[in-house]
Backbone as ProteinMPNN parsed JSONL, in Angstrom:
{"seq_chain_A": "XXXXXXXXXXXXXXXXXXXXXXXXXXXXXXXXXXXXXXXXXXXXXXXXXXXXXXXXXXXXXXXX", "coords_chain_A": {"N_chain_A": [[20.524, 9.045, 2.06], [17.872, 6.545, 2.112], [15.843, 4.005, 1.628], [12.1, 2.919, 1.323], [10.317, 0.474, 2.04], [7.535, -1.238, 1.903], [5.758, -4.144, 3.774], [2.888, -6.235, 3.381], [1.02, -7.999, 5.955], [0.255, -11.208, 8.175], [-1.886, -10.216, 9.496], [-3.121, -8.297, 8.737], [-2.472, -5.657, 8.627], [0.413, -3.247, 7.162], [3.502, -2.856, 6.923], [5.893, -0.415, 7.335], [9.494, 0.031, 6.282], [12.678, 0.989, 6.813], [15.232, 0.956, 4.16], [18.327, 1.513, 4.059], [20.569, 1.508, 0.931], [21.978, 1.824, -1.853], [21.408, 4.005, -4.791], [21.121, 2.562, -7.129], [20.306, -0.148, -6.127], [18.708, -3.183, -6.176], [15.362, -4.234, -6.519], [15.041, -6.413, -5.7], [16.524, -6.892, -3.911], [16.047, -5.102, -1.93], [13.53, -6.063, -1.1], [13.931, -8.046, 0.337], [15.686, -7.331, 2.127], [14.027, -6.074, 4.123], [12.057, -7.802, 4.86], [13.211, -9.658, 5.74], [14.113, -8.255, 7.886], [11.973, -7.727, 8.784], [11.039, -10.39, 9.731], [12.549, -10.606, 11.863], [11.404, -8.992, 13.885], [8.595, -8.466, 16.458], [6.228, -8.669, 15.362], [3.252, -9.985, 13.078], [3.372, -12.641, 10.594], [4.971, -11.447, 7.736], [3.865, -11.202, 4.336], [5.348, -12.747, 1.378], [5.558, -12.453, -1.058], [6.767, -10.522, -3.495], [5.55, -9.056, -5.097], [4.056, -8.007, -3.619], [4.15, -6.033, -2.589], [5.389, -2.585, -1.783], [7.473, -0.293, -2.806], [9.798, 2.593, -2.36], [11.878, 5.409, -3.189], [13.154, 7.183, -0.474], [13.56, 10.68, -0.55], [14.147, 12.658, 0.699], [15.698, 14.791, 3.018], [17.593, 13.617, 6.143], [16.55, 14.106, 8.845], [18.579, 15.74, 12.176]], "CA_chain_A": [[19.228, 8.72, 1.511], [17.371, 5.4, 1.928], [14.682, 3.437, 0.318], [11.225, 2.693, 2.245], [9.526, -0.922, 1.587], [5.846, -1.615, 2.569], [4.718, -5.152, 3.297], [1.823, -6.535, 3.92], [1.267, -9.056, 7.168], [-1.11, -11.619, 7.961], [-3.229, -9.359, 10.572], [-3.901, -7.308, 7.902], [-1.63, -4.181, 9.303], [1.252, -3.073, 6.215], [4.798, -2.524, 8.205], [7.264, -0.065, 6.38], [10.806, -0.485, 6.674], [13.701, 1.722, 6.208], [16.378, 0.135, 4.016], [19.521, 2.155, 3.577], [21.212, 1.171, 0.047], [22.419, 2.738, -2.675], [20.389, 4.217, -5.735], [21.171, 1.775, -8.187], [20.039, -1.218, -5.434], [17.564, -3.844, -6.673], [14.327, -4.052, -5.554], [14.639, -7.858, -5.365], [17.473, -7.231, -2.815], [15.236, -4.247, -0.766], [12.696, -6.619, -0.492], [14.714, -8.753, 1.41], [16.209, -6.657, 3.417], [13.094, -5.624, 5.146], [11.628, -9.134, 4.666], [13.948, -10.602, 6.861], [14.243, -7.329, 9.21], [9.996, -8.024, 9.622], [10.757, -11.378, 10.594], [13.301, -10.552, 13.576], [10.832, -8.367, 14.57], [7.878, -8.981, 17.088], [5.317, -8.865, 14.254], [2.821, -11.004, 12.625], [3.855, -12.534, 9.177], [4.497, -10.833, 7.096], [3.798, -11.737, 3.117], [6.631, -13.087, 1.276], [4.97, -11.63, -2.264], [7.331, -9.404, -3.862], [4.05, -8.113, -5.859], [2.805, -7.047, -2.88], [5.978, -4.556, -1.58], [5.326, -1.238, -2.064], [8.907, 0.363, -2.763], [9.781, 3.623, -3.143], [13.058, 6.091, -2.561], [12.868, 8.689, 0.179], [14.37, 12.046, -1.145], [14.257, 13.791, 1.756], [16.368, 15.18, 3.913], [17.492, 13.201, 7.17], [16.641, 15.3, 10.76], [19.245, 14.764, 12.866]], "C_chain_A": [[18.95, 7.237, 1.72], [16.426, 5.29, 0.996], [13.535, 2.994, 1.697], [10.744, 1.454, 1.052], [8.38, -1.04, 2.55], [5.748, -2.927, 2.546], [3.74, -5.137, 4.159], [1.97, -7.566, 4.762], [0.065, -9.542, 7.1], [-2.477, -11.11, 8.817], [-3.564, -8.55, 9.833], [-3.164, -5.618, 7.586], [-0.629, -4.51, 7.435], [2.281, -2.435, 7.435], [5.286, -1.979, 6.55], [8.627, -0.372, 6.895], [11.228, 0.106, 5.827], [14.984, 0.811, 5.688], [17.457, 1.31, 3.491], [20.617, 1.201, 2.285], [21.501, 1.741, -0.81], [21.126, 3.051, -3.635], [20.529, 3.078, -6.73], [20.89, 0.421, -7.913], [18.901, -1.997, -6.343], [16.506, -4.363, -6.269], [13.782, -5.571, -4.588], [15.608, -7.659, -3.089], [16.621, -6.107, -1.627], [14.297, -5.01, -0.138], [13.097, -7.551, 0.932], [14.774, -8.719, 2.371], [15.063, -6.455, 4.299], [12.084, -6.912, 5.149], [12.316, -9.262, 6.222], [13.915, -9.345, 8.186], [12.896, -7.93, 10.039], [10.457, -9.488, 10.3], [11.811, -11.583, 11.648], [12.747, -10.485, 14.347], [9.818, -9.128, 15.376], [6.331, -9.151, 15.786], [4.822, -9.936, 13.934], [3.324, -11.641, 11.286], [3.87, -12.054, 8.382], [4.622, -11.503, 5.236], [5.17, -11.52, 2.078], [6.914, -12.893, -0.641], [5.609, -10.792, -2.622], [6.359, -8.584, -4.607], [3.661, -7.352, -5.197], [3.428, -5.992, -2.093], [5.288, -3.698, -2.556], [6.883, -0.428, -1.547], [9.275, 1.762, -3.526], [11.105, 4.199, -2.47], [12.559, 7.192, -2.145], [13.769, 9.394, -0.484], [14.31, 12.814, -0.06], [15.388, 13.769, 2.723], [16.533, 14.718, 5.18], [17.533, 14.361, 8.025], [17.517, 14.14, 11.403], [19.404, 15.54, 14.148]], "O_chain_A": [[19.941, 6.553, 1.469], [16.141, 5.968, 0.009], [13.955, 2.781, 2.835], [10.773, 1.451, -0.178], [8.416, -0.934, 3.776], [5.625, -3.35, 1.397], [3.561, -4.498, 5.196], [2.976, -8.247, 4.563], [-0.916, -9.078, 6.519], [-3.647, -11.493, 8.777], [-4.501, -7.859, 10.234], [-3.317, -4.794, 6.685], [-0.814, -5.482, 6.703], [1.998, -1.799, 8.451], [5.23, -2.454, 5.416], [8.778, -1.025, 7.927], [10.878, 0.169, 4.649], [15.652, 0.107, 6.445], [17.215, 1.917, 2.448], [21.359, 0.311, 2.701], [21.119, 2.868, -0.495], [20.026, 2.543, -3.418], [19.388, 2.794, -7.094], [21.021, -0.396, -8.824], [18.266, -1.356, -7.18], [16.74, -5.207, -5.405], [12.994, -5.851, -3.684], [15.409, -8.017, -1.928], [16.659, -6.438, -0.442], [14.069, -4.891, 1.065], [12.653, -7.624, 2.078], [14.365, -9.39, 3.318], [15.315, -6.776, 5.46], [11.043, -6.579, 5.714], [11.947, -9.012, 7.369], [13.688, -9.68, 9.348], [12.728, -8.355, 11.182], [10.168, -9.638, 11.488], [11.916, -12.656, 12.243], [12.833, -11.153, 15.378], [9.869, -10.352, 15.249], [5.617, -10.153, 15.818], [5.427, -10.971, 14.213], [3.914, -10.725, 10.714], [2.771, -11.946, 7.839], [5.546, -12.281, 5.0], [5.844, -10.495, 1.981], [7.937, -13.086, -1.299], [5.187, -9.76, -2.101], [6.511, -7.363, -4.643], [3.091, -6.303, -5.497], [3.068, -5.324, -1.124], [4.804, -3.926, -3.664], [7.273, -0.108, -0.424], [9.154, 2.044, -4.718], [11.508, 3.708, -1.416], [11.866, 8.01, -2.751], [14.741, 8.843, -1.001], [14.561, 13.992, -0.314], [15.901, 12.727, 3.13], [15.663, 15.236, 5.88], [18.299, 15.323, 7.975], [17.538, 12.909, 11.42], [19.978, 15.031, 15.111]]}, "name": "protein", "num_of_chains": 1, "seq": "XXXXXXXXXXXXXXXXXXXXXXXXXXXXXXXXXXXXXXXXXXXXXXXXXXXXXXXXXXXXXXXX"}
C-alpha cells in the first residue's frame, strides 16, 4: 500500500506523487517526500505549502 500526495505548482497544473510508507507515516514527512521527488523532476515549482498537499492513503490493490 502507499500514500498519494497532490501539490500544487506554479503553472497552475497539481502533480500527484506516489509515496510508499507505512500507515502510521506523518504527513509532514509525505509531504516531503514528494516535495523533493517534484523538484528532481522536470516540472515547474512546485508550492512548498503543506496547506496546500492534498494527502490521502490508496487502499487499493497494486496491478502487477
Amino acid at each position: 500500500m502507499f500514500w498519494m500526495v497532490a501539490l500544487l505548482a506554479e503553472d497552475g497544473m497539481q502533480y500527484v506523487y506516489r509515496v510508499y510508507a507505512p500507515d502510521d507515516a506523518l504527513p509532514a514527512d509525505l509531504f516531503w517526500a514528494a516535495f523533493h521527488c517534484h523538484d528532481d523532476g522536470p516540472h515547474p515549482r512546485a508550492s512548498d505549502c503543506f496547506d496546500a498537499a492534498e494527502i490521502w492513503r490508496n487502499r487499493q490493490p497494486q496491478q502487477i
